[in-house]
Amino acid sequence: MTYKNVGKEVPQADSWLKVTGTLKYAFDINFPGTLYAKLVTSKLPHAKIKSIDISEALKVKGVINVATGKDFPYRLGLYLSDRDVLAVDKVRWIGHPVAAVIADSLEAAEEAAEKVKVEYEPLEPVLTVERALEKDAPLIHEKLGEYRVFPGFHPVPGTNIANVFELKHGDVENALKEEDTIIIEETYRLPQISHVTMETQNVLAWWRFDDYVEVWTSIQSPFATRYLMADALKLPVNRIIIHAPPAGGGFGLKAGLGWEPLVALLSKFAGRKPVKLVLSRAEQMTSAPARDGFIAKVKAGFKRDGRFVAYKAEFYLDAGAYADYTINVARTAGYSADGAYDIPNVHVTSYAVYTNKIPTTAMRGFGHPENHWALELTLDRAASVLGIDPVEIRRKNLLKPGESVRATGERVREDEGDPQKVLSVLAQAIDLNHVERASEPWKIRAKGIALLVKAPSQPPNAGASAVVKLNEDGTIDVLTGNGSMGQGTPTSLAILAAEAFGVPLEKIKINQLEMVSTDTNPYTWQTVGSRGLFSDGIALLRAIEDAKNQIKETASRVFKVPVDDVEISEGYAYSKTHPWIRKEIREFAMGYTYPDGTTVGSPVIGRGSYAPILNTFLDANGHGSNTVFHTYGGTGVELEIDLLTGEVKVLRAVQVYDVGKAIDPLLVKGQMDGGFIMGLGSALFEQLKFGEDGKVLNPNLITYYVPHFEDMTASMESYIIETPQKDGPLGARGVGEHVMVAVAPAIANAIFRATGVKINELPITAEKLWKAIKEQKPELIDKALKSFFEEGIKEVEQI
Amino acid sequence: MSFTTPYFTLPKFVYFKPKNIEEALGMLKQHKGRAKVMAGGIMLVNLMKERQIFPEYVIDLKNIDELKKINVTENGIEIGSMVTAIELQNSKLIKEKCPALAKAASFMGDRTLQHTVTIGGNISVGMPSTDGLPALMSMDSVLEVRSSEGKRFLPSSELVLGIGRTSLKEDEIITKIIVPNDEKVMGTYLKFINASEVAIATVAVTVHHEKKKLALSVGAIAPRPYYFDNSSLQWNWEGSVAENIKRASDVVYKAVQPMSDAVASAEYRKEMSKILTARALKEVFGGA
């Protein structure tokens, strides 16, 4: 199949606006008379609110009103309604919003926020998962049993367990007991990390006098936000209008329900004036959600020949104070714990556990950075014990498309991708067994790999829809619900539209680049899970088919040929049998008008929609069919460890992904590079640090470090494999999140392979690695010091 | 300085922009205890934003041209306290005569902020990870400090008393930094950071060949930078440099008593002081 637009390297459609600094984000939208909101947040991790005194705050000039939890008795949440709008009766973490000041200037709002006096009665804080699970641990959510729960989730009322998910496949206990089974037993951990979107969360809301609520907000999922808001505030869905301009980064932070209900209620509270809330970086990193902390207790069984026969794991996600999204992160980590491997016996129990720390939510690839950290490290540990090459142990155990069955009981589809090819390309590109000498004798060069597979984690009915409009001049407007947050999907959708319609790309305008509004754009469930191109893409192709059929219908009347004789290509409708009979499609845009004014047909507007076929919730054993496509990939790294300092410098990265069809290879490569750097940050630097009281100690980008230019890997190679997904749009599958998942495991595996030093917890900071080497392999440091002080300075001459 | 508070705005204050030193010193005297001097403003604005200080008056020195000059006088090289980090890096004179300072300036804030960061402001902050001070200490520089009562000279090593505390009085301003004008000066500044922009350890070295003088300062590991010279480092000008570097690194390792904090442990800082000392000396003596 040759394509005119698909497969070409096209920059993102909004690039010009971005590089000229003129793209309008939610942050940029302001109305005359807009009021400013400021949060007053808890200073204690767990406490009863005895009283809130707002009298001094109200005296500040410019203050309109101060709201507290009692003013807004609504419950919020995506999969579990465990959130309050502002703290009601008690606070659950340091940073929990207790009150909100509304004023006519930010200065007044901030001054007044300092004057709100809250009196607390401290409760025992629960700051670790271990403590939270103890029988006598204080309850963080006493009313867990009364919350609304989405089907398929299982909170345990009377405990701090927000959800428990179990996956059972085969007979793990027996397989682990077998005499010739070699056991690898490890505990792995991941810290809470921040999404660090460049644009912090911000919302402008206006509760209008006609009781319609308009919201401009930096989010990924306008329709989910609208529905959840309507549900919480007991309003008809179409009373709420969400406008979502391009978001300055999403990464899952902006996927669930955010601050929209609070700001809308504040607008009503302030006399129905528009109110704006913008989070500072410190607020973003203390009062808004982060990624969960993670503990995995793993027992894995292998046979001498490398066969992976049993995988028993307990996952504990530190969900923090709210788990309305994280319960699905825990479920996802659980059901996809077997990764890209065919393991006959699996038993995984995955818990989302409340603690009195910052709440958590979705983050890029959720569940998978967690479970692949455990799984991919375990494979390399096993490879080392068994004396097998890391590539070979994976090759032996990879899922076989068309044959294998996942632990969920789901059959691996024939057209799911080619995991063996992914591994082969990766292995060849990284060449694990050829490691060059390090640049200095006190450094070690190392190579490592990790694989992954991931499907969107979504409800069985996660649908999408699209509308296509043909304009008078033959240009085409495309509308979908797909939010733009830098991922590039709108550009890919525009390319799909141009291809399917048979017009040049510049004829297509994809409206959501400027804004997705729930009033004008068609529905899509959420822009998450790397589902956009697949789900919205299928809907879009159907809409284009519909529009083309309308053109064909009219053309057949004008051409006086049967409908099935009409074809559309290169911007023309023509008769297949009499190709000299043709007209530009623009002539049919508003129906075809004869010279005397007689018109046949009517304005062309195509509609298409999509929902997964035969997806189900998972049953009590974690069995069922809950995925629409899987994407396989892998990361290889070549790095150097400075044994004097423990610093790791990744010199070369190889990323291999089977994307089915690269609609825009430039965007695929862009995702691979961006995902690699994000993965690198989480591997080497990033961690929210908590004080003894659970307070976030580093809510700023000085002490919470993300990669800078000087930390970038000099050589990043990306390999695109295209094994078509039969039901994907032109064979494509999603890849947006995947690209960061295998990075940290590949780095840890490289370090382990070169030094034998095990690092089971991220981030691998210089000090952590230096200490681990000192503990596990002190001779490496001794040797490095010796060579540094003897050879390293030998060439220095006295001047 | 924790950068943990949520504010965008500053507490209210009155802003002055005096045109000369005398006017600035007069204002400082008049509003003693209630005014803060603003140089580049990086730290001051942040401390105000963090609600850690609430000055009623802010006296901005940006209009005072005499503080922005670099002059060579009989006293040595005189660097005005309002000279920016960019100017330090671009000055041929500073690069030649004060290489440790030129290099340290390249680490102050980021490239954009370096147009605003001033050497006077940078060292007056009194934070352990300040880049300017170890460099100035390695150069045995002296600070000219003025108040409306007169002027005094303060060795740079005596400026910082503890974290965020300096020996400057409330009505005093650093006006100049005076560095010996020596020939054939070599030097460097190394900063070790990892997983935080706050330094784990810094080392500044300045070597005067002809005078057979070497000074080294280790910063960021304790509230005040450590100072070593060729005699405390047991530097033997006749011996092999390799042996000297090894010995000096051991001296530093044994002498320093670093602090533990969220950035690094004392144990790690101690080790890194040794490594960084050796690397800095190696760089200066041509080992690259």
XYZ file of N, CA, C and O in Angstrom, chain A residues 482-541:
240
model
N -10.354 14.453 20.861
C -8.990 14.162 21.305
C -8.265 15.418 21.746
O -8.049 16.327 20.966
N -7.897 15.469 23.000
C -7.205 16.638 23.544
C -5.766 16.694 23.076
O -5.145 15.672 22.801
N -5.259 17.910 22.979
C -3.881 18.091 22.526
C -3.020 18.490 23.717
O -3.331 19.424 24.429
N -1.948 17.749 23.943
C -1.087 18.060 25.085
C 0.378 17.874 24.715
O 1.214 17.569 25.547
N 0.644 18.002 23.418
C 2.020 17.856 22.966
C 2.302 16.488 22.379
O 3.357 16.255 21.805
N 1.333 15.568 22.499
C 1.592 14.189 22.059
C 1.526 14.050 20.547
O 2.039 13.090 19.996
N 0.838 14.965 19.879
C 0.843 14.943 18.409
C -0.310 14.228 17.753
O -0.403 14.217 16.529
N -1.192 13.629 18.537
C -2.284 12.856 17.923
C -3.114 13.685 16.945
O -3.468 13.174 15.879
N -3.447 14.939 17.264
C -4.227 15.699 16.269
C -3.539 15.757 14.905
O -4.202 15.654 13.870
N -2.225 15.890 14.897
C -1.500 15.921 13.626
C -1.648 14.577 12.908
O -1.903 14.521 11.701
N -1.502 13.480 13.667
C -1.663 12.151 13.058
C -3.073 11.969 12.525
O -3.271 11.369 11.464
N -4.054 12.475 13.256
C -5.448 12.351 12.801
C -5.655 13.156 11.516
O -6.359 12.714 10.607
N -5.019 14.324 11.446
C -5.135 15.134 10.229
C -4.521 14.386 9.038
O -5.069 14.393 7.933
N -3.392 13.726 9.285
C -2.743 12.954 8.213
C -3.657 11.811 7.762
O -3.840 11.573 6.568
N -4.252 11.130 8.750
C -5.211 10.057 8.430
C -6.351 10.595 7.562
O -6.748 9.968 6.581
N -6.854 11.766 7.957
C -7.996 12.343 7.243
C -7.606 12.670 5.804
O -8.347 12.388 4.860
N -6.421 13.265 5.622
C -5.971 13.627 4.275
C -5.847 12.377 3.415
O -6.264 12.341 2.252
N -5.277 11.341 4.019
C -5.072 10.089 3.290
C -6.416 9.481 2.886
O -6.621 9.107 1.746
N -7.312 9.407 3.861
C -8.577 8.718 3.622
C -9.468 9.495 2.659
O -10.227 8.917 1.895
N -9.339 10.828 2.723
C -10.184 11.641 1.854
C -9.553 11.811 0.484
O -10.191 12.237 -0.465
N -8.263 11.516 0.409
C -7.576 11.706 -0.867
C -7.380 13.174 -1.176
O -7.601 13.615 -2.310
N -6.999 13.970 -0.191
C -6.712 15.388 -0.427
C -5.348 15.710 0.180
O -4.875 14.990 1.057
N -4.715 16.806 -0.274
C -3.438 17.178 0.348
C -3.653 17.557 1.818
O -4.712 18.066 2.180
N -2.598 17.333 2.627
C -2.702 17.564 4.079
C -3.129 19.000 4.412
O -3.874 19.229 5.356
N -2.667 19.961 3.581
C -2.980 21.359 3.935
C -4.465 21.699 3.788
O -4.909 22.747 4.227
N -5.241 20.800 3.177
C -6.688 21.040 3.085
C -7.401 20.731 4.409
O -8.563 21.069 4.590
N -6.705 20.025 5.301
C -7.351 19.558 6.532
C -7.097 20.531 7.665
O -5.963 20.942 7.924
N -8.139 20.887 8.360
C -7.969 21.641 9.596
C -8.545 20.803 10.721
O -9.674 20.334 10.639
N -7.738 20.622 11.738
C -8.239 19.836 12.855
C -8.468 20.799 13.996
O -7.562 21.356 14.575
N -9.735 21.057 14.266
C -10.120 22.179 15.119
C -9.593 22.088 16.526
O -9.327 23.104 17.162
N -9.418 20.871 16.999
C -9.081 20.790 18.407
C -7.675 21.277 18.694
O -7.287 21.400 19.820
N -6.914 21.582 17.671
C -5.595 22.148 17.951
C -5.741 23.436 18.739
O -4.910 23.765 19.557
N -6.805 24.166 18.458
C -7.015 25.367 19.258
C -7.825 25.076 20.507
O -7.610 25.668 21.526
N -8.761 24.159 20.415
C -9.644 23.953 21.563
C -10.512 22.727 21.334
O -10.996 22.515 20.226
N -10.727 21.942 22.384
C -11.793 20.950 22.345
C -12.873 21.456 23.292
O -12.594 21.703 24.458
N -14.054 21.640 22.766
C -15.157 22.078 23.616
C -16.228 20.998 23.596
O -16.596 20.506 22.530
N -16.725 20.684 24.781
C -17.711 19.605 24.837
C -19.001 19.996 24.127
O -19.788 19.126 23.770
N -19.230 21.294 23.904
C -20.424 21.725 23.189
C -20.310 21.541 21.687
O -21.313 21.430 21.007
N -19.081 21.566 21.153
C -18.935 21.542 19.706
C -18.230 20.302 19.194
O -18.483 19.866 18.076
N -17.333 19.748 19.986
C -16.588 18.586 19.509
C -17.334 17.301 19.862
O -18.021 17.246 20.878
N -17.192 16.273 19.031
C -17.849 15.010 19.362
C -17.133 14.293 20.510
O -15.977 14.579 20.815
N -17.857 13.362 21.094
C -17.415 12.669 22.307
C -16.217 11.758 22.075
O -16.144 11.031 21.086
N -15.275 11.810 22.995
C -14.366 10.675 23.164
C -14.220 10.479 24.664
O -14.283 11.437 25.436
N -13.991 9.236 25.081
C -13.997 8.953 26.516
C -12.923 9.774 27.235
O -13.213 10.606 28.089
N -11.651 9.557 26.905
C -10.570 10.335 27.498
C -9.399 10.313 26.531
O -9.270 9.407 25.719
N -8.531 11.284 26.661
C -7.277 11.255 25.902
C -6.211 10.710 26.830
O -5.480 11.450 27.494
N -6.154 9.398 26.920
C -5.283 8.711 27.875
C -4.877 7.354 27.293
O -5.443 6.902 26.293
N -3.950 6.722 27.964
C -3.672 5.307 27.692
C -3.139 5.034 26.299
O -3.193 3.897 25.843
N -2.663 6.043 25.597
C -2.190 5.871 24.209
C -3.312 5.335 23.324
O -3.075 4.592 22.385
N -4.553 5.721 23.646
C -5.696 5.198 22.896
C -6.162 6.150 21.802
O -6.983 5.792 20.967
N -5.673 7.398 21.799
C -6.233 8.439 20.941
C -6.182 8.113 19.462
O -7.216 8.112 18.785
N -4.987 7.825 18.959
C -4.857 7.573 17.522
C -5.709 6.372 17.109
O -6.366 6.385 16.086
N -5.710 5.339 17.956
C -6.461 4.124 17.643
C -7.972 4.401 17.685
O -8.662 4.264 16.682
N -8.468 4.856 18.820
C -9.924 4.978 18.996
C -10.498 6.136 18.184
O -11.456 5.969 17.435
N -9.902 7.327 18.358
C -10.403 8.478 17.611
C -10.113 8.302 16.121
O -10.868 8.777 15.277
N -9.014 7.611 15.827
C -8.654 7.364 14.429
C -9.678 6.482 13.728
O -10.080 6.757 12.593
N -10.116 5.416 14.389
C -11.130 4.535 13.780
C -12.425 5.326 13.558
O -13.035 5.280 12.491
N -12.817 6.092 14.583
C -14.039 6.898 14.460
C -13.910 7.872 13.292
O -14.851 8.064 12.506
N -12.724 8.478 13.176
C -12.503 9.465 12.118
C -12.590 8.823 10.727
O -13.222 9.364 9.819
N -11.974 7.650 10.578
C -12.042 6.974 9.272
C -13.482 6.645 8.909
O -13.882 6.739 7.748
